[in-house]
GROMACS .gro file of C-alpha atoms in nm:
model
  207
    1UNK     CA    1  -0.707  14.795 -15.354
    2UNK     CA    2  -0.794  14.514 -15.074
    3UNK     CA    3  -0.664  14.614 -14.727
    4UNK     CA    4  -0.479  14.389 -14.535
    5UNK     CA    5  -0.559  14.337 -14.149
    6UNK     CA    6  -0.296  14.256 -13.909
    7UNK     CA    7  -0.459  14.045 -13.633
    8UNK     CA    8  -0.292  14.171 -13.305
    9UNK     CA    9  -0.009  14.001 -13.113
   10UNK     CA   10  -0.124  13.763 -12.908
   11UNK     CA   11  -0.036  13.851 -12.524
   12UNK     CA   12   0.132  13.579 -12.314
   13UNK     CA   13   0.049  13.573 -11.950
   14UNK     CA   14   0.273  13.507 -11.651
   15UNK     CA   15   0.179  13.319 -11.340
   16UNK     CA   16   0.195  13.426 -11.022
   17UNK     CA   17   0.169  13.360 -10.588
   18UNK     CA   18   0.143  13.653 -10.396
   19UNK     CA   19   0.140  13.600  -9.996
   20UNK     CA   20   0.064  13.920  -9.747
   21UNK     CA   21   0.041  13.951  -9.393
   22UNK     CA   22  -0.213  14.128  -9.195
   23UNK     CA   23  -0.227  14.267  -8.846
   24UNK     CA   24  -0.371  14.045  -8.635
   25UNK     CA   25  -0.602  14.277  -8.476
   26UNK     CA   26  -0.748  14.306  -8.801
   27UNK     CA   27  -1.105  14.172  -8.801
   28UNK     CA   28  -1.274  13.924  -9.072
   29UNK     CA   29  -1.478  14.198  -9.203
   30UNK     CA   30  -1.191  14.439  -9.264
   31UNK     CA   31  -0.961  14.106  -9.405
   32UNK     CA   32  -1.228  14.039  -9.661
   33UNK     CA   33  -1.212  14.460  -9.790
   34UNK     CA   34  -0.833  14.368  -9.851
   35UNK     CA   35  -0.894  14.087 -10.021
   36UNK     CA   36  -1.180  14.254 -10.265
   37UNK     CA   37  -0.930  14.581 -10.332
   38UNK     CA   38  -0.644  14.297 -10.428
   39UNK     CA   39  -0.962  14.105 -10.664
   40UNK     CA   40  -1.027  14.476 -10.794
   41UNK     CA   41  -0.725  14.502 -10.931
   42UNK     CA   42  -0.631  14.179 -11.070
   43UNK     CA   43  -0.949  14.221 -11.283
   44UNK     CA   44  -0.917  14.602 -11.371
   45UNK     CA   45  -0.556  14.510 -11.538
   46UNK     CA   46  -0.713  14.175 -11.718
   47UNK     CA   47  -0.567  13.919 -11.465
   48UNK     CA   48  -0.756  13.636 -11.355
   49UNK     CA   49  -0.758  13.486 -10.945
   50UNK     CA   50  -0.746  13.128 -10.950
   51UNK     CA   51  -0.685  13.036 -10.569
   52UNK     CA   52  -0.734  13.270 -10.245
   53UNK     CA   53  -0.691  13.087  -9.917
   54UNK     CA   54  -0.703  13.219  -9.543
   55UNK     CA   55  -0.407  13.071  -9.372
   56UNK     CA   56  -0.530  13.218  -9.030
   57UNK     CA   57  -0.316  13.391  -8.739
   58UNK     CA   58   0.016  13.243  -8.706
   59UNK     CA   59   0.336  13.323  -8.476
   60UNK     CA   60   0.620  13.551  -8.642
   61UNK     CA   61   0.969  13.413  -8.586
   62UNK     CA   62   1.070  13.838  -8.457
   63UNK     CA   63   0.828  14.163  -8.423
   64UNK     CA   64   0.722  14.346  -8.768
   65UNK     CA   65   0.621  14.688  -8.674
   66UNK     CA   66   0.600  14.556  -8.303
   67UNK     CA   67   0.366  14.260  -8.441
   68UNK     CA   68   0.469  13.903  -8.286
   69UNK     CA   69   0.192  13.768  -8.484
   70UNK     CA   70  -0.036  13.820  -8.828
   71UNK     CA   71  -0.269  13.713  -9.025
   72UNK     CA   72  -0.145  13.537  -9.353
   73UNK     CA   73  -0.340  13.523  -9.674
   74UNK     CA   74  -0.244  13.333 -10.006
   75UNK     CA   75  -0.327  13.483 -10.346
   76UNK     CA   76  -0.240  13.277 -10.675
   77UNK     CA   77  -0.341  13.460 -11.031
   78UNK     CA   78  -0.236  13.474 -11.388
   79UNK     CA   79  -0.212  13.842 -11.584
   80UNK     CA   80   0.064  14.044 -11.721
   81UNK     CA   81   0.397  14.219 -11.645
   82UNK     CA   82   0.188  14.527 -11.485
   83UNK     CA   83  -0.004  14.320 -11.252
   84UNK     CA   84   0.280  14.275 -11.021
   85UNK     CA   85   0.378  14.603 -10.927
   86UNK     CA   86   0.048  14.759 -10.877
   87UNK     CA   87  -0.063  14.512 -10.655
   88UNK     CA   88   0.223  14.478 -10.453
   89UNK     CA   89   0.153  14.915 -10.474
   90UNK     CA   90  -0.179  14.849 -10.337
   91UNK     CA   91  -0.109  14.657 -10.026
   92UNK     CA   92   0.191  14.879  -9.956
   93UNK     CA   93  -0.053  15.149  -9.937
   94UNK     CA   94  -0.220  14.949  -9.704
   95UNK     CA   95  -0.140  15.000  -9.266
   96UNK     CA   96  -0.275  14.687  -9.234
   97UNK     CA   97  -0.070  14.466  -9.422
   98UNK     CA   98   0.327  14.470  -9.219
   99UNK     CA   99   0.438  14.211  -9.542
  100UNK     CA  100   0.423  14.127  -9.833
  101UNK     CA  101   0.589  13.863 -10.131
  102UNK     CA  102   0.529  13.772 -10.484
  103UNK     CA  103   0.679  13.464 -10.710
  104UNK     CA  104   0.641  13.394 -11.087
  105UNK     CA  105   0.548  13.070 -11.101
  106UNK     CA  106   0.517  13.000 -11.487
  107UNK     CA  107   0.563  13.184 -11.809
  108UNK     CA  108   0.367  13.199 -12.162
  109UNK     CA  109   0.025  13.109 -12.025
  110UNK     CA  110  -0.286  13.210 -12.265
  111UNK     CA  111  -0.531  13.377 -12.078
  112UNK     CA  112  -0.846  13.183 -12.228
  113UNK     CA  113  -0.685  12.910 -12.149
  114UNK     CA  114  -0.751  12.920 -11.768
  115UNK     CA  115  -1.020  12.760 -11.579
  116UNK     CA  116  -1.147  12.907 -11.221
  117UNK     CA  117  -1.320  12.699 -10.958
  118UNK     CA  118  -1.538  12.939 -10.750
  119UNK     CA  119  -1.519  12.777 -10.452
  120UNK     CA  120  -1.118  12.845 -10.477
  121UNK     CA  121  -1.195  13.218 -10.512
  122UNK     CA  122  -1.424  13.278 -10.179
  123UNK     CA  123  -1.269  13.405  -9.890
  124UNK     CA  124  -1.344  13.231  -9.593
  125UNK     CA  125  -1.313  13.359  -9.232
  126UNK     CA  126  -1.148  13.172  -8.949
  127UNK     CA  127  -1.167  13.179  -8.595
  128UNK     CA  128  -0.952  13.410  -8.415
  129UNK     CA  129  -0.746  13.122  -8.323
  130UNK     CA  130  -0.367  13.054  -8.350
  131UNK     CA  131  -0.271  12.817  -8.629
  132UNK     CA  132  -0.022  12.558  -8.606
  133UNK     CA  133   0.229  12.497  -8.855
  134UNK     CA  134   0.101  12.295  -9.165
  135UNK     CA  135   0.142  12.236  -9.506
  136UNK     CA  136   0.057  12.596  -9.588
  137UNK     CA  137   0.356  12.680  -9.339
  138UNK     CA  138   0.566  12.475  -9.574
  139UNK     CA  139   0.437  12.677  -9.863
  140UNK     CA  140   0.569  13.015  -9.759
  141UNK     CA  141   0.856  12.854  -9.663
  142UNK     CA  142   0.915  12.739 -10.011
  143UNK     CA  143   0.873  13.134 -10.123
  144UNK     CA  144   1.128  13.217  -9.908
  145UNK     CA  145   0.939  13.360  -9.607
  146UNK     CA  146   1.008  13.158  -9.359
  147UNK     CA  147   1.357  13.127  -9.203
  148UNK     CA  148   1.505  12.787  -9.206
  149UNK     CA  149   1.693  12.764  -8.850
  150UNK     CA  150   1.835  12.448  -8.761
  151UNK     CA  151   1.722  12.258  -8.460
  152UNK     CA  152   1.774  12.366  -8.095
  153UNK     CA  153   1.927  12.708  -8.231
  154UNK     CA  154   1.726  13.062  -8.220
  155UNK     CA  155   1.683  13.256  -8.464
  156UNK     CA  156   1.788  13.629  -8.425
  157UNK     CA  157   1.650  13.860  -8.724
  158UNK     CA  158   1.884  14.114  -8.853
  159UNK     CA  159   1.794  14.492  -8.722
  160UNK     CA  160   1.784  14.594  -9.021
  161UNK     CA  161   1.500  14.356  -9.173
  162UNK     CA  162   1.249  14.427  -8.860
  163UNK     CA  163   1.021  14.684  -9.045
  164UNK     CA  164   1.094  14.541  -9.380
  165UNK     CA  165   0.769  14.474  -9.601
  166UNK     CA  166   0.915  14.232  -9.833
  167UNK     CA  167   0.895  13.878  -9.738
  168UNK     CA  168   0.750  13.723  -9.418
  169UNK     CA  169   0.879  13.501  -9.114
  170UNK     CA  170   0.721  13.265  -8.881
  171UNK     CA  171   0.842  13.129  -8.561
  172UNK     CA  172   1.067  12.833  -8.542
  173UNK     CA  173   0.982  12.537  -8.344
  174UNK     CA  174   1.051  12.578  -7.962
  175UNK     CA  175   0.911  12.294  -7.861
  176UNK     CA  176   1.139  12.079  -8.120
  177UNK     CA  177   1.445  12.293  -8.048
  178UNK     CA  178   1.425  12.175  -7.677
  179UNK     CA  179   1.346  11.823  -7.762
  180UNK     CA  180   1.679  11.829  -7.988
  181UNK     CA  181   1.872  11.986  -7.705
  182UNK     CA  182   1.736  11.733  -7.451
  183UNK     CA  183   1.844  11.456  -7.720
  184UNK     CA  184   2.204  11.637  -7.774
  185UNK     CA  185   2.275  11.588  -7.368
  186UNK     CA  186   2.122  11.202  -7.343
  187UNK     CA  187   2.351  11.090  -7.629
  188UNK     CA  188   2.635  11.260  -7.480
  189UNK     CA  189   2.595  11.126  -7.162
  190UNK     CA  190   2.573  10.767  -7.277
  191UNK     CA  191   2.885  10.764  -7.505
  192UNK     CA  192   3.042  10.893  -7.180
  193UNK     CA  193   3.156  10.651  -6.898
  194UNK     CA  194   3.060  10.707  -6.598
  195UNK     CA  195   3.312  10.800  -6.315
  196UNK     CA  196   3.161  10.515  -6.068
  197UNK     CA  197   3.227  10.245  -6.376
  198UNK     CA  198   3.593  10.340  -6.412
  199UNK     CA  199   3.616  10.310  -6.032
  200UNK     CA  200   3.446   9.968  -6.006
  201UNK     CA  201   3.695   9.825  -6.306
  202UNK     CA  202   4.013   9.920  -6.121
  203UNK     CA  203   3.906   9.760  -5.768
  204UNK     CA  204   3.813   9.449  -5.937
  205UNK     CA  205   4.134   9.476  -6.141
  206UNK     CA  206   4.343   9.526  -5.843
  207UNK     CA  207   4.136   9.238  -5.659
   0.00000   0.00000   0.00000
């Protein structure tokens, strides 16, 4: 009697932007062994890296874990639902990384299916330099980890979010937030009349 084989399930992949945030007294050398544990295990559970990018050193918007700045770095990968958590696992495990956030980005991906560049895969080091705000700013704003204040107000962090792991700030403009409130006070003060008009139109009135 013939035996029938049952070709296994096919396994749909998910995928996914992960952002962290490093110390910034942490040194290139020490950035790149973060980066290889995260590449580690993306490959041990059958994911695949398809962008890693060095955003630099940037300004936090309030102190993480006494921090005012940190080091950001941008993963994007496709694998399955246990990817995810053990990653995120890994750089909790991590003193070096204050914060951390993940996004699905798109569902029901095959796995053969994707293509890597390897010059989107290297890590490159930077200069120990602050970075100013950029499109990549924009990005993590988009995942939610940057506050969106409005201009010429500060933003306070709640106390109970200053050692949180989960989702990363950067500083809001100061330099706009001044120019705003400059612009507030030179619109108000030429809507207003001045108190030597109002005095020169009565004496010619009474003249």
């Amino acid at each position: 009697m013939a035996t029938t084989v049952v070709a296994p399930a096919k396994r749909w992949a998910r995928e996914y932007e992960t952002i962290y945030i490093l110390r910034p007294d942490v040194d290139n050398d020490r950035a790149e062994k973060i980066v290889d544990r995260a590449k580690d295990v993306i490959a041990r559970l059958d994911g695949t890296l398809t962008k890693l990018d060095n955003w630099g050193k940037r300004k936090l918007a309030y102190p993480i874990q006494k921090n005012n700045r940190g080091i950001f770095v941008y993963l994007k990968y496709v694998g399955f639902n246990d990817l995810v958590p053990e990653l995120e696992r890994n750089l909790r495990l991590l003193d070096e990384v204050v914060r951390f956030q993940t996004v699905l980005l798109a569902e029901d991906i095959d796995p053969a299916s994707v293509a890597v560049d390897p010059e989107e895969v290297k890590y490159l080091h930077l200069e120990d330099e602050e970075v100013t705000e950029d499109a990549e700013l924009e990005r993590a704003r988009s995942l939610g980890m940057v506050p969106r204040a409005p201009r010429g107000t500060a933003s306070e962090p709640p106390a109970d979010r200053q050692e949180d792991r989960g989702g990363a700030e950067a500083t809001p403009d100061k330099e706009g937030a001044a120019e705003a409130t400059e612009e507030a006070a030179a619109e108000e003060a030429a809507a207003e009349p001045s108190a030597e008009t109002d005095s020169a139109d009565t004496d010619r009135e009474e003249g």
